[in-house]
mmCIF file of C-alpha atoms in Angstrom:
data_model
loop_
_atom_site.group_PDB
_atom_site.id
_atom_site.type_symbol
_atom_site.label_atom_id
_atom_site.label_comp_id
_atom_site.label_asym_id
_atom_site.label_seq_id
_atom_site.Cartn_x
_atom_site.Cartn_y
_atom_site.Cartn_z
ATOM 1 C CA MET A 1 -10.733 16.826 -19.427
ATOM 2 C CA ASN A 2 -12.683 12.978 -19.664
ATOM 3 C CA ALA A 3 -9.039 12.442 -19.148
ATOM 4 C CA PHE A 4 -8.437 13.233 -16.020
ATOM 5 C CA LEU A 5 -11.430 12.589 -14.796
ATOM 6 C CA ASP A 6 -11.198 9.389 -15.578
ATOM 7 C CA LEU A 7 -7.541 9.028 -14.333
ATOM 8 C CA PHE A 8 -8.865 10.395 -11.171
ATOM 9 C CA ILE A 9 -11.929 7.602 -10.877
ATOM 10 C CA THR A 10 -9.831 5.201 -11.452
ATOM 11 C CA PHE A 11 -7.598 6.105 -8.436
ATOM 12 C CA PHE A 12 -10.014 6.726 -6.380
ATOM 13 C CA LYS A 13 -11.859 3.259 -6.668
ATOM 14 C CA LEU A 14 -8.361 2.211 -6.928
ATOM 15 C CA GLY A 15 -7.629 4.373 -3.258
ATOM 16 C CA LEU A 16 -10.657 2.701 -1.497
ATOM 17 C CA VAL A 17 -9.567 -1.545 -2.062
ATOM 18 C CA SER A 18 -6.174 -1.266 -1.453
ATOM 19 C CA PHE A 19 -6.116 -3.602 2.097
ATOM 20 C CA GLY A 20 -2.554 -3.706 2.726
ATOM 21 C CA GLY A 21 -1.373 -0.850 0.886
ATOM 22 C CA GLY A 22 1.256 -0.584 -0.829
ATOM 23 C CA TYR A 23 2.473 -4.048 -3.044
ATOM 24 C CA ALA A 24 -0.876 -4.865 -2.496
ATOM 25 C CA MET A 25 -1.482 -1.534 -4.370
ATOM 26 C CA ILE A 26 0.672 -2.523 -7.432
ATOM 27 C CA PRO A 27 -1.381 -5.386 -9.519
ATOM 28 C CA LEU A 28 -4.358 -2.993 -9.006
ATOM 29 C CA ILE A 29 -2.475 -0.388 -10.743
ATOM 30 C CA GLN A 30 -1.271 -2.946 -13.373
ATOM 31 C CA THR A 31 -4.945 -4.023 -14.175
ATOM 32 C CA GLU A 32 -5.821 -0.275 -14.740
ATOM 33 C CA VAL A 33 -2.727 0.588 -16.772
ATOM 34 C CA GLN A 34 -3.390 -2.373 -19.292
ATOM 35 C CA ASN A 35 -6.828 -2.153 -19.815
ATOM 36 C CA HIS A 36 -6.459 1.703 -20.355
ATOM 37 C CA HIS A 37 -2.931 1.284 -21.871
ATOM 38 C CA TRP A 38 -1.442 3.650 -20.163
ATOM 39 C CA LEU A 39 2.483 2.106 -20.416
ATOM 40 C CA SER A 40 3.450 -1.061 -21.387
ATOM 41 C CA MET A 41 4.567 -2.961 -18.652
ATOM 42 C CA SER A 42 8.129 -2.980 -19.272
ATOM 43 C CA ILE A 43 7.838 0.851 -18.974
ATOM 44 C CA PHE A 44 5.071 0.149 -15.715
ATOM 45 C CA THR A 45 7.999 -1.434 -14.201
ATOM 46 C CA ASP A 46 10.234 0.355 -14.616
ATOM 47 C CA MET A 47 7.813 3.024 -13.148
ATOM 48 C CA ILE A 48 7.762 0.113 -9.580
ATOM 49 C CA ALA A 49 11.193 0.339 -9.773
ATOM 50 C CA ILE A 50 11.280 4.010 -9.802
ATOM 51 C CA SER A 51 8.494 3.750 -6.944
ATOM 52 C CA ALA A 52 10.396 2.259 -4.985
ATOM 53 C CA MET A 53 13.987 3.615 -4.691
ATOM 54 C CA ALA A 54 12.257 6.806 -3.608
ATOM 55 C CA PRO A 55 11.554 7.819 -0.392
ATOM 56 C CA GLY A 56 7.429 7.398 0.779
ATOM 57 C CA PRO A 57 5.159 4.612 0.196
ATOM 58 C CA ILE A 58 4.974 3.037 -2.915
ATOM 59 C CA ALA A 59 1.175 3.022 -3.863
ATOM 60 C CA THR A 60 1.725 7.203 -3.868
ATOM 61 C CA ASN A 61 4.701 7.187 -5.271
ATOM 62 C CA THR A 62 3.426 4.558 -8.220
ATOM 63 C CA ALA A 63 0.445 6.631 -8.861
ATOM 64 C CA THR A 64 1.874 9.640 -9.021
ATOM 65 C CA ILE A 65 4.553 8.205 -11.928
ATOM 66 C CA VAL A 66 1.587 6.742 -13.726
ATOM 67 C CA GLY A 67 -0.334 10.073 -13.300
ATOM 68 C CA ASP A 68 2.728 12.108 -15.058
ATOM 69 C CA LYS A 69 3.581 9.481 -17.523
ATOM 70 C CA CYS A 70 -0.235 9.491 -18.850
ATOM 71 C CA LEU A 71 -1.364 13.611 -17.904
ATOM 72 C CA GLY A 72 2.120 15.484 -17.429
ATOM 73 C CA LEU A 73 2.073 16.721 -14.019
ATOM 74 C CA PRO A 74 -1.342 18.369 -13.683
ATOM 75 C CA GLY A 75 -2.230 14.431 -13.925
ATOM 76 C CA ALA A 76 0.413 13.065 -10.876
ATOM 77 C CA VAL A 77 -1.888 15.795 -9.116
ATOM 78 C CA VAL A 78 -5.020 13.936 -10.181
ATOM 79 C CA ALA A 79 -3.723 10.354 -8.967
ATOM 80 C CA CYS A 80 -1.708 11.072 -6.328
ATOM 81 C CA LEU A 81 -4.507 13.484 -4.542
ATOM 82 C CA ALA A 82 -7.341 10.904 -6.011
ATOM 83 C CA VAL A 83 -5.519 7.255 -4.437
ATOM 84 C CA THR A 84 -5.044 9.056 -1.049
ATOM 85 C CA LEU A 85 -8.471 10.836 -0.696
ATOM 86 C CA PRO A 86 -10.587 7.561 0.140
ATOM 87 C CA SER A 87 -8.428 7.191 2.867
ATOM 88 C CA LEU A 88 -8.095 10.710 4.363
ATOM 89 C CA LEU A 89 -11.966 10.178 4.698
ATOM 90 C CA LEU A 90 -12.251 7.372 5.539
ATOM 91 C CA ILE A 91 -10.388 7.472 8.849
ATOM 92 C CA LEU A 92 -12.038 11.249 9.445
ATOM 93 C CA VAL A 93 -16.313 8.631 9.108
ATOM 94 C CA ILE A 94 -14.643 5.675 10.097
ATOM 95 C CA GLY A 95 -11.613 6.184 11.885
ATOM 96 C CA LYS A 96 -12.033 7.150 15.821
ATOM 97 C CA LEU A 97 -15.721 4.331 15.456
ATOM 98 C CA PHE A 98 -12.691 1.717 14.100
ATOM 99 C CA VAL A 99 -10.677 1.774 16.419
ATOM 100 C CA LYS A 100 -13.429 0.567 18.630
ATOM 101 C CA PHE A 101 -14.678 -1.884 16.317
ATOM 102 C CA GLN A 102 -12.131 -4.058 14.642
ATOM 103 C CA ASN A 103 -11.714 -6.134 17.369
ATOM 104 C CA HIS A 104 -15.789 -6.553 16.520
ATOM 105 C CA PRO A 105 -15.896 -10.694 15.202
ATOM 106 C CA LEU A 106 -17.753 -9.751 12.641
ATOM 107 C CA VAL A 107 -14.229 -7.213 10.840
ATOM 108 C CA LYS A 108 -11.821 -9.386 11.867
ATOM 109 C CA ALA A 109 -14.081 -12.912 9.721
ATOM 110 C CA ALA A 110 -13.992 -10.607 7.165
ATOM 111 C CA PHE A 111 -9.726 -9.702 7.746
ATOM 112 C CA TYR A 112 -9.226 -13.380 7.830
ATOM 113 C CA GLY A 113 -10.663 -13.699 4.646
ATOM 114 C CA LEU A 114 -8.963 -10.471 3.062
ATOM 115 C CA ARG A 115 -5.630 -10.857 4.245
ATOM 116 C CA PRO A 116 -5.035 -14.214 2.083
ATOM 117 C CA THR A 117 -6.901 -13.080 -0.876
ATOM 118 C CA ILE A 118 -4.723 -9.924 -1.004
ATOM 119 C CA VAL A 119 -1.512 -12.133 -0.974
ATOM 120 C CA GLY A 120 -2.498 -14.118 -3.217
ATOM 121 C CA ILE A 121 -3.416 -10.974 -5.462
ATOM 122 C CA ILE A 122 0.362 -10.096 -5.251
ATOM 123 C CA VAL A 123 1.361 -13.588 -5.817
ATOM 124 C CA PHE A 124 -0.525 -13.102 -9.051
ATOM 125 C CA ALA A 125 1.322 -10.049 -9.637
ATOM 126 C CA ALA A 126 4.562 -11.603 -9.439
ATOM 127 C CA VAL A 127 3.815 -13.760 -11.764
ATOM 128 C CA LYS A 128 2.473 -11.272 -14.246
ATOM 129 C CA PHE A 129 5.350 -9.224 -14.559
ATOM 130 C CA ALA A 130 7.609 -12.048 -14.428
ATOM 131 C CA LEU A 131 5.683 -13.130 -17.695
ATOM 132 C CA SER A 132 5.328 -9.976 -18.837
ATOM 133 C CA ASP A 133 9.044 -9.231 -18.543
ATOM 134 C CA GLY A 134 10.045 -12.223 -20.866
ATOM 135 C CA ILE A 135 11.379 -14.177 -17.102
ATOM 136 C CA ILE A 136 9.180 -16.369 -17.659
ATOM 137 C CA GLY A 137 7.906 -17.758 -20.428
ATOM 138 C CA GLY A 138 9.501 -16.400 -23.000
ATOM 139 C CA GLY A 139 12.060 -17.391 -26.093
ATOM 140 C CA HIS A 140 14.045 -19.852 -23.817
ATOM 141 C CA LEU A 141 10.653 -20.217 -21.265
ATOM 142 C CA ILE A 142 13.163 -19.295 -18.580
ATOM 143 C CA ASP A 143 15.454 -16.397 -19.473
ATOM 144 C CA VAL A 144 18.453 -17.677 -17.068
ATOM 145 C CA LYS A 145 20.147 -14.257 -16.564
ATOM 146 C CA SER A 146 17.035 -12.626 -15.020
ATOM 147 C CA ALA A 147 16.155 -15.195 -13.059
ATOM 148 C CA LEU A 148 19.122 -16.006 -11.524
ATOM 149 C CA LEU A 149 18.897 -12.294 -10.193
ATOM 150 C CA LEU A 150 14.894 -12.618 -9.395
ATOM 151 C CA LEU A 151 16.226 -15.052 -6.880
ATOM 152 C CA ALA A 152 19.271 -13.727 -5.550
ATOM 153 C CA ALA A 153 17.269 -9.936 -4.485
ATOM 154 C CA MET A 154 14.121 -12.380 -3.482
ATOM 155 C CA VAL A 155 16.992 -14.002 -0.978
ATOM 156 C CA ILE A 156 18.255 -10.738 0.121
ATOM 157 C CA LEU A 157 15.498 -9.133 0.303
ATOM 158 C CA ILE A 158 13.649 -11.955 3.123
ATOM 159 C CA LYS A 159 17.058 -13.170 4.860
ATOM 160 C CA THR A 160 18.348 -9.208 5.171
ATOM 161 C CA ARG A 161 16.620 -6.064 6.285
ATOM 162 C CA LEU A 162 18.574 -4.314 3.100
ATOM 163 C CA HIS A 163 16.357 -1.045 1.642
ATOM 164 C CA PRO A 164 14.984 -1.989 -1.524
ATOM 165 C CA ALA A 165 16.591 1.509 -3.096
ATOM 166 C CA TYR A 166 20.704 0.159 -2.602
ATOM 167 C CA LEU A 167 19.461 -3.485 -4.006
ATOM 168 C CA ILE A 168 18.251 -1.816 -6.894
ATOM 169 C CA LEU A 169 20.996 -0.053 -7.400
ATOM 170 C CA ALA A 170 23.487 -3.013 -7.750
ATOM 171 C CA ALA A 171 21.499 -4.796 -9.784
ATOM 172 C CA GLY A 172 21.804 -2.070 -12.240
ATOM 173 C CA ILE A 173 25.325 -2.197 -12.282
ATOM 174 C CA VAL A 174 24.806 -5.643 -12.134
ATOM 175 C CA GLY A 175 23.150 -5.164 -15.068
ATOM 176 C CA MET A 176 25.355 -2.910 -16.788
ATOM 177 C CA VAL A 177 27.874 -5.569 -17.157
ATOM 178 C CA MET A 178 25.953 -8.939 -17.657
ATOM 179 C CA PHE A 179 23.320 -7.279 -20.192
ATOM 180 C CA GLY A 180 25.507 -3.923 -21.494
ATOM 181 C CA MET B 1 -22.597 33.420 20.976
ATOM 182 C CA LYS B 2 -20.758 30.311 21.718
ATOM 183 C CA TRP B 3 -20.747 28.418 18.805
ATOM 184 C CA GLY B 4 -18.880 31.805 17.773
ATOM 185 C CA GLU B 5 -16.643 31.543 21.245
ATOM 186 C CA LEU B 6 -15.772 28.240 20.069
ATOM 187 C CA LYS B 7 -15.103 28.771 16.076
ATOM 188 C CA MET B 8 -13.185 31.750 16.606
ATOM 189 C CA GLU B 9 -11.228 29.806 19.796
ATOM 190 C CA LYS B 10 -10.351 27.042 17.165
ATOM 191 C CA LYS B 11 -9.178 29.009 14.472
ATOM 192 C CA LYS B 12 -6.611 31.165 16.759
ATOM 193 C CA LEU B 13 -5.290 27.969 18.274
ATOM 194 C CA ASP B 14 -5.308 26.553 14.264
ATOM 195 C CA TYR B 15 -2.575 28.317 12.566
ATOM 196 C CA LYS B 16 0.547 27.766 14.408
ATOM 197 C CA LEU B 17 -0.504 23.636 15.164
ATOM 198 C CA LEU B 18 -1.272 23.285 11.740
ATOM 199 C CA LEU B 19 1.954 24.393 10.648
ATOM 200 C CA GLU B 20 3.322 22.639 13.278
ATOM 201 C CA ILE B 21 1.859 19.050 11.832
ATOM 202 C CA PHE B 22 2.172 20.172 8.900
ATOM 203 C CA LEU B 23 6.456 20.773 8.994
ATOM 204 C CA VAL B 24 6.328 17.481 10.995
ATOM 205 C CA PHE B 25 5.078 14.975 8.477
ATOM 206 C CA PHE B 26 6.857 17.019 6.130
ATOM 207 C CA LYS B 27 10.323 16.050 7.706
ATOM 208 C CA ILE B 28 9.004 12.853 7.738
ATOM 209 C CA SER B 29 7.991 11.780 4.579
ATOM 210 C CA PRO B 30 11.537 12.106 3.191
ATOM 211 C CA ILE B 31 13.605 10.251 5.461
ATOM 212 C CA THR B 32 11.151 7.181 5.616
ATOM 213 C CA PHE B 33 12.949 5.287 3.232
ATOM 214 C CA GLY B 34 10.302 2.261 2.189
ATOM 215 C CA GLY B 35 7.076 3.999 4.023
ATOM 216 C CA GLY B 36 4.550 2.732 6.421
ATOM 217 C CA PHE B 37 6.384 0.641 8.876
ATOM 218 C CA ALA B 38 9.639 2.493 8.541
ATOM 219 C CA MET B 39 7.992 5.384 10.214
ATOM 220 C CA ILE B 40 6.552 3.741 12.990
ATOM 221 C CA PRO B 41 9.526 4.041 15.319
ATOM 222 C CA ILE B 42 10.011 7.843 14.568
ATOM 223 C CA MET B 43 6.710 8.770 14.695
ATOM 224 C CA GLU B 44 6.377 8.024 17.999
ATOM 225 C CA ASP B 45 9.715 9.337 19.118
ATOM 226 C CA VAL B 46 8.539 12.646 17.639
ATOM 227 C CA MET B 47 4.441 12.537 18.319
ATOM 228 C CA VAL B 48 4.526 10.811 21.504
ATOM 229 C CA HIS B 49 7.926 12.327 23.423
ATOM 230 C CA LYS B 50 9.191 15.488 21.673
ATOM 231 C CA LYS B 51 5.914 17.125 21.095
ATOM 232 C CA LYS B 52 3.697 14.893 23.056
ATOM 233 C CA TRP B 53 0.668 15.422 20.961
ATOM 234 C CA ILE B 54 -0.880 12.115 21.722
ATOM 235 C CA GLY B 55 -0.483 9.098 23.940
ATOM 236 C CA LYS B 56 2.035 6.141 23.138
ATOM 237 C CA GLU B 57 -1.169 3.961 23.505
ATOM 238 C CA GLU B 58 -3.759 6.120 20.770
ATOM 239 C CA LEU B 59 -0.660 5.944 18.444
ATOM 240 C CA VAL B 60 -0.694 1.695 18.663
ATOM 241 C CA ASP B 61 -4.085 2.670 17.578
ATOM 242 C CA VAL B 62 -3.976 4.317 14.985
ATOM 243 C CA PHE B 63 -1.149 2.295 13.377
ATOM 244 C CA ALA B 64 -4.057 -0.923 14.148
ATOM 245 C CA VAL B 65 -6.923 1.588 12.263
ATOM 246 C CA SER B 66 -3.750 2.442 9.313
ATOM 247 C CA GLN B 67 -3.131 -1.203 8.406
ATOM 248 C CA SER B 68 -6.970 -1.998 8.496
ATOM 249 C CA VAL B 69 -8.108 0.989 6.004
ATOM 250 C CA PRO B 70 -6.954 0.918 2.194
ATOM 251 C CA GLY B 71 -4.842 3.052 1.350
ATOM 252 C CA ALA B 72 -0.344 3.749 2.365
ATOM 253 C CA ILE B 73 -0.036 2.920 6.022
ATOM 254 C CA ALA B 74 2.159 6.162 6.314
ATOM 255 C CA VAL B 75 -0.671 7.902 4.257
ATOM 256 C CA ASN B 76 -3.508 6.654 6.888
ATOM 257 C CA SER B 77 -1.768 7.411 10.128
ATOM 258 C CA ALA B 78 -0.271 10.275 9.145
ATOM 259 C CA ILE B 79 -3.820 11.627 8.087
ATOM 260 C CA PHE B 80 -5.259 9.807 11.865
ATOM 261 C CA VAL B 81 -2.339 11.305 13.936
ATOM 262 C CA GLY B 82 -3.538 15.096 12.249
ATOM 263 C CA TYR B 83 -6.894 14.401 12.506
ATOM 264 C CA GLN B 84 -6.608 13.558 16.337
ATOM 265 C CA ILE B 85 -4.195 16.405 17.496
ATOM 266 C CA ALA B 86 -5.975 19.344 15.689
ATOM 267 C CA GLY B 87 -9.729 18.014 13.576
ATOM 268 C CA ILE B 88 -10.185 17.575 10.014
ATOM 269 C CA PRO B 89 -7.813 21.133 9.006
ATOM 270 C CA GLY B 90 -5.066 18.847 11.187
ATOM 271 C CA ALA B 91 -5.840 15.913 8.897
ATOM 272 C CA LEU B 92 -5.738 17.514 5.606
ATOM 273 C CA ILE B 93 -2.373 18.717 6.331
ATOM 274 C CA ALA B 94 -0.242 16.678 7.379
ATOM 275 C CA LEU B 95 -1.450 14.889 4.531
ATOM 276 C CA LEU B 96 -0.502 17.653 2.736
ATOM 277 C CA GLY B 97 3.466 17.541 5.248
ATOM 278 C CA ILE B 98 3.343 13.854 4.231
ATOM 279 C CA VAL B 99 2.439 13.768 0.440
ATOM 280 C CA THR B 100 4.436 16.816 -1.234
ATOM 281 C CA PRO B 101 8.593 15.215 -0.556
ATOM 282 C CA THR B 102 8.032 12.585 -1.448
ATOM 283 C CA PHE B 103 5.853 13.846 -4.484
ATOM 284 C CA VAL B 104 8.217 16.280 -5.582
ATOM 285 C CA ILE B 105 11.113 13.989 -5.094
ATOM 286 C CA ILE B 106 9.307 11.304 -7.256
ATOM 287 C CA ILE B 107 8.453 13.454 -10.066
ATOM 288 C CA ALA B 108 11.763 14.564 -10.376
ATOM 289 C CA LEU B 109 13.212 11.262 -10.654
ATOM 290 C CA GLY B 110 10.947 11.020 -13.147
ATOM 291 C CA VAL B 111 12.210 13.529 -15.602
ATOM 292 C CA LEU B 112 15.703 11.993 -14.888
ATOM 293 C CA PHE B 113 14.229 9.223 -15.746
ATOM 294 C CA ALA B 114 12.558 9.998 -18.886
ATOM 295 C CA SER B 115 16.114 11.836 -20.560
ATOM 296 C CA PHE B 116 17.959 8.478 -19.604
ATOM 297 C CA GLN B 117 15.872 6.472 -20.643
ATOM 298 C CA HIS B 118 17.025 5.376 -24.582
ATOM 299 C CA ASN B 119 20.643 5.360 -22.945
ATOM 300 C CA VAL B 120 22.718 2.018 -24.065
ATOM 301 C CA HIS B 121 23.804 1.697 -20.263
ATOM 302 C CA VAL B 122 20.785 2.747 -18.992
ATOM 303 C CA GLN B 123 18.255 0.178 -21.304
ATOM 304 C CA ALA B 124 21.205 -2.729 -19.651
ATOM 305 C CA ALA B 125 20.528 -1.385 -16.166
ATOM 306 C CA LEU B 126 17.380 -1.859 -16.668
ATOM 307 C CA ARG B 127 17.212 -5.280 -17.442
ATOM 308 C CA GLY B 128 19.210 -5.723 -14.272
ATOM 309 C CA ILE B 129 16.551 -3.774 -12.325
ATOM 310 C CA ARG B 130 13.223 -5.912 -13.552
ATOM 311 C CA PRO B 131 13.940 -8.900 -12.259
ATOM 312 C CA VAL B 132 14.567 -7.089 -8.689
ATOM 313 C CA VAL B 133 11.359 -5.568 -8.841
ATOM 314 C CA VAL B 134 9.153 -9.135 -9.872
ATOM 315 C CA ALA B 135 11.406 -9.977 -6.194
ATOM 316 C CA LEU B 136 10.064 -6.933 -4.773
ATOM 317 C CA ILE B 137 6.804 -7.480 -5.590
ATOM 318 C CA ALA B 138 7.155 -11.650 -4.317
ATOM 319 C CA SER B 139 9.417 -10.845 -0.747
ATOM 320 C CA ALA B 140 5.714 -8.350 -0.526
ATOM 321 C CA ALA B 141 4.178 -11.073 -0.451
ATOM 322 C CA TRP B 142 6.293 -13.242 0.845
ATOM 323 C CA LYS B 143 6.462 -11.133 4.031
ATOM 324 C CA MET B 144 2.446 -10.341 4.036
ATOM 325 C CA SER B 145 1.923 -14.270 4.103
ATOM 326 C CA LYS B 146 3.287 -14.642 7.464
ATOM 327 C CA VAL B 147 0.971 -12.729 9.207
ATOM 328 C CA SER B 148 -2.165 -12.936 6.949
ATOM 329 C CA LEU B 149 -1.747 -17.365 6.510
ATOM 330 C CA VAL B 150 -2.459 -18.746 10.085
ATOM 331 C CA ASP B 151 -4.482 -21.542 9.513
ATOM 332 C CA LYS B 152 -4.256 -23.854 6.303
ATOM 333 C CA THR B 153 -7.600 -23.132 5.328
ATOM 334 C CA CYS B 154 -6.067 -19.643 4.696
ATOM 335 C CA VAL B 155 -3.580 -21.112 2.701
ATOM 336 C CA ALA B 156 -5.837 -22.487 0.514
ATOM 337 C CA LEU B 157 -7.883 -19.641 0.497
ATOM 338 C CA CYS B 158 -4.770 -17.665 -1.409
ATOM 339 C CA ALA B 159 -4.145 -20.763 -3.777
ATOM 340 C CA VAL B 160 -7.217 -20.896 -4.965
ATOM 341 C CA CYS B 161 -7.588 -17.262 -5.274
ATOM 342 C CA VAL B 162 -3.395 -17.575 -7.488
ATOM 343 C CA ILE B 163 -5.152 -20.424 -9.864
ATOM 344 C CA ALA B 164 -8.514 -18.350 -10.163
ATOM 345 C CA LEU B 165 -7.299 -15.656 -10.907
ATOM 346 C CA LEU B 166 -4.062 -17.513 -13.462
ATOM 347 C CA LEU B 167 -6.827 -19.193 -15.082
ATOM 348 C CA PHE B 168 -9.409 -16.607 -15.456
ATOM 349 C CA LYS B 169 -7.804 -14.133 -16.817
ATOM 350 C CA SER B 170 -10.499 -11.313 -16.696
ATOM 351 C CA LEU B 171 -11.506 -11.287 -13.167
ATOM 352 C CA ASN B 172 -12.091 -8.260 -11.908
ATOM 353 C CA LEU B 173 -9.163 -7.435 -8.833
ATOM 354 C CA ILE B 174 -12.063 -5.175 -6.730
ATOM 355 C CA LEU B 175 -14.270 -7.891 -6.722
ATOM 356 C CA VAL B 176 -11.949 -10.412 -5.699
ATOM 357 C CA ILE B 177 -10.922 -8.986 -2.646
ATOM 358 C CA ILE B 178 -14.691 -8.070 -1.663
ATOM 359 C CA SER B 179 -15.362 -11.458 -1.978
ATOM 360 C CA GLY B 180 -12.549 -12.276 -0.072
ATOM 361 C CA ALA B 181 -13.804 -10.422 2.522
ATOM 362 C CA LEU B 182 -17.349 -12.343 2.137
ATOM 363 C CA VAL B 183 -15.081 -15.775 2.302
ATOM 364 C CA GLY B 184 -13.827 -14.994 5.515
ATOM 365 C CA ILE B 185 -16.720 -14.398 7.339
ATOM 366 C CA VAL B 186 -18.743 -16.926 5.398
ATOM 367 C CA LEU B 187 -15.545 -19.582 6.726
ATOM 368 C CA VAL B 188 -15.492 -18.248 10.870
ATOM 369 C CA GLN B 189 -18.912 -18.847 10.819
ATOM 370 C CA VAL B 190 -18.597 -22.160 9.215
ATOM 371 C CA GLN B 191 -15.767 -22.601 11.814
ATOM 372 C CA LYS B 192 -17.665 -21.760 14.752
ATOM 373 C CA LEU B 193 -20.695 -24.178 13.936
ATOM 374 C CA GLN B 194 -18.249 -27.142 13.750
ATOM 375 C CA LYS B 195 -16.911 -26.067 16.760
ATOM 376 C CA GLN B 196 -20.469 -26.203 18.579
ATOM 377 C CA ALA B 197 -21.038 -29.989 16.497
ATOM 378 C CA SER B 198 -17.980 -30.797 18.087
ATOM 379 C CA ALA B 199 -19.408 -29.699 21.464
ATOM 380 C CA GLN B 200 -21.782 -31.023 21.581
ATOM 381 C CA LYS B 201 -20.652 -34.695 20.195
ATOM 382 C CA LYS B 202 -19.152 -35.037 22.640
ATOM 383 C CA VAL B 203 -21.179 -33.439 25.536
ATOM 384 C CA ARG B 204 -23.429 -36.492 23.697
ATOM 385 C CA GLY B 205 -20.547 -38.794 24.066
ATOM 386 C CA GLU B 206 -20.318 -38.074 27.091
ATOM 387 C CA LYS B 207 -23.626 -39.336 28.293
ATOM 388 C CA LEU B 208 -23.926 -41.899 26.874
#
């Protein structure tokens, strides 16, 4: 029971501060996964790949699958509920009010600082993943094959509107050829 | 008496509408690959034009708030629309509708993954996929930076944030996010004071 409560509190907390949705939440989940020793970083990376491939918000997908990996289906339900509950409460309580206040100077000023911070946190997450997956900083400093894949994917993601699911599938095939 | 009547009326109205709300979001959920922004045109089509549940301007407000409130944009906007249409029960049912399909799909994919995880070919495929995940995260930062880093101060704040996180590994991300908001408030205040000061200087300069 304690493990479930821990899972709930953790994801509720994350749901409460995950401004910017989706990818902004990944570094937060990543830190918690590491601190709680829930999953290894490579498994966690795979879980993100699955979350990005599946339809639906990546934040709830990642929370669900991490919950599932930790405590099975009940864990998945708890994590998914916990991560969405703050949104529900906040919107019910301040939703209508916020329509009026979103242009308030103080709110605008807070977001002026909040947004660059979130970008910074996501950049940090990308670096951390690259390190823990051995793409950079590994035995050879840079794993050339992986780095090339990363760059190619980056260019495709920025220049085209290709859905990540196709990119992940294609990368899987390339991986089978390259590393198989 | 009046209260009771109101309640009764609400309840009568609810069930059919609630079921309809549930079904709409249940159907929207799995087709909105990429969540969030991909959902906006579909939501508009269904909510505003087909069902006439809310006006277009209301929906614009919904999306504005959904982006500002923490959490996934798709989930937030579903909750808010549900709330606008049918109050708290509407919000709950919309949340259930938007989350259930993707929940089932992700669990199924997880099971599938677990059974093939140790396959040699899958292992090789995953080595190809992991760099793409890093690229996904990095590109999310890139895309967000276009609307977030509106001036040099923002770029500097973002850089300070990254460097601080890389240097001090034990920094609490939640505190970092909260500090970001506070720094924003302080910065805007400072910018305002600077503007006032330079404006005053101009006035004085003209007088001299």
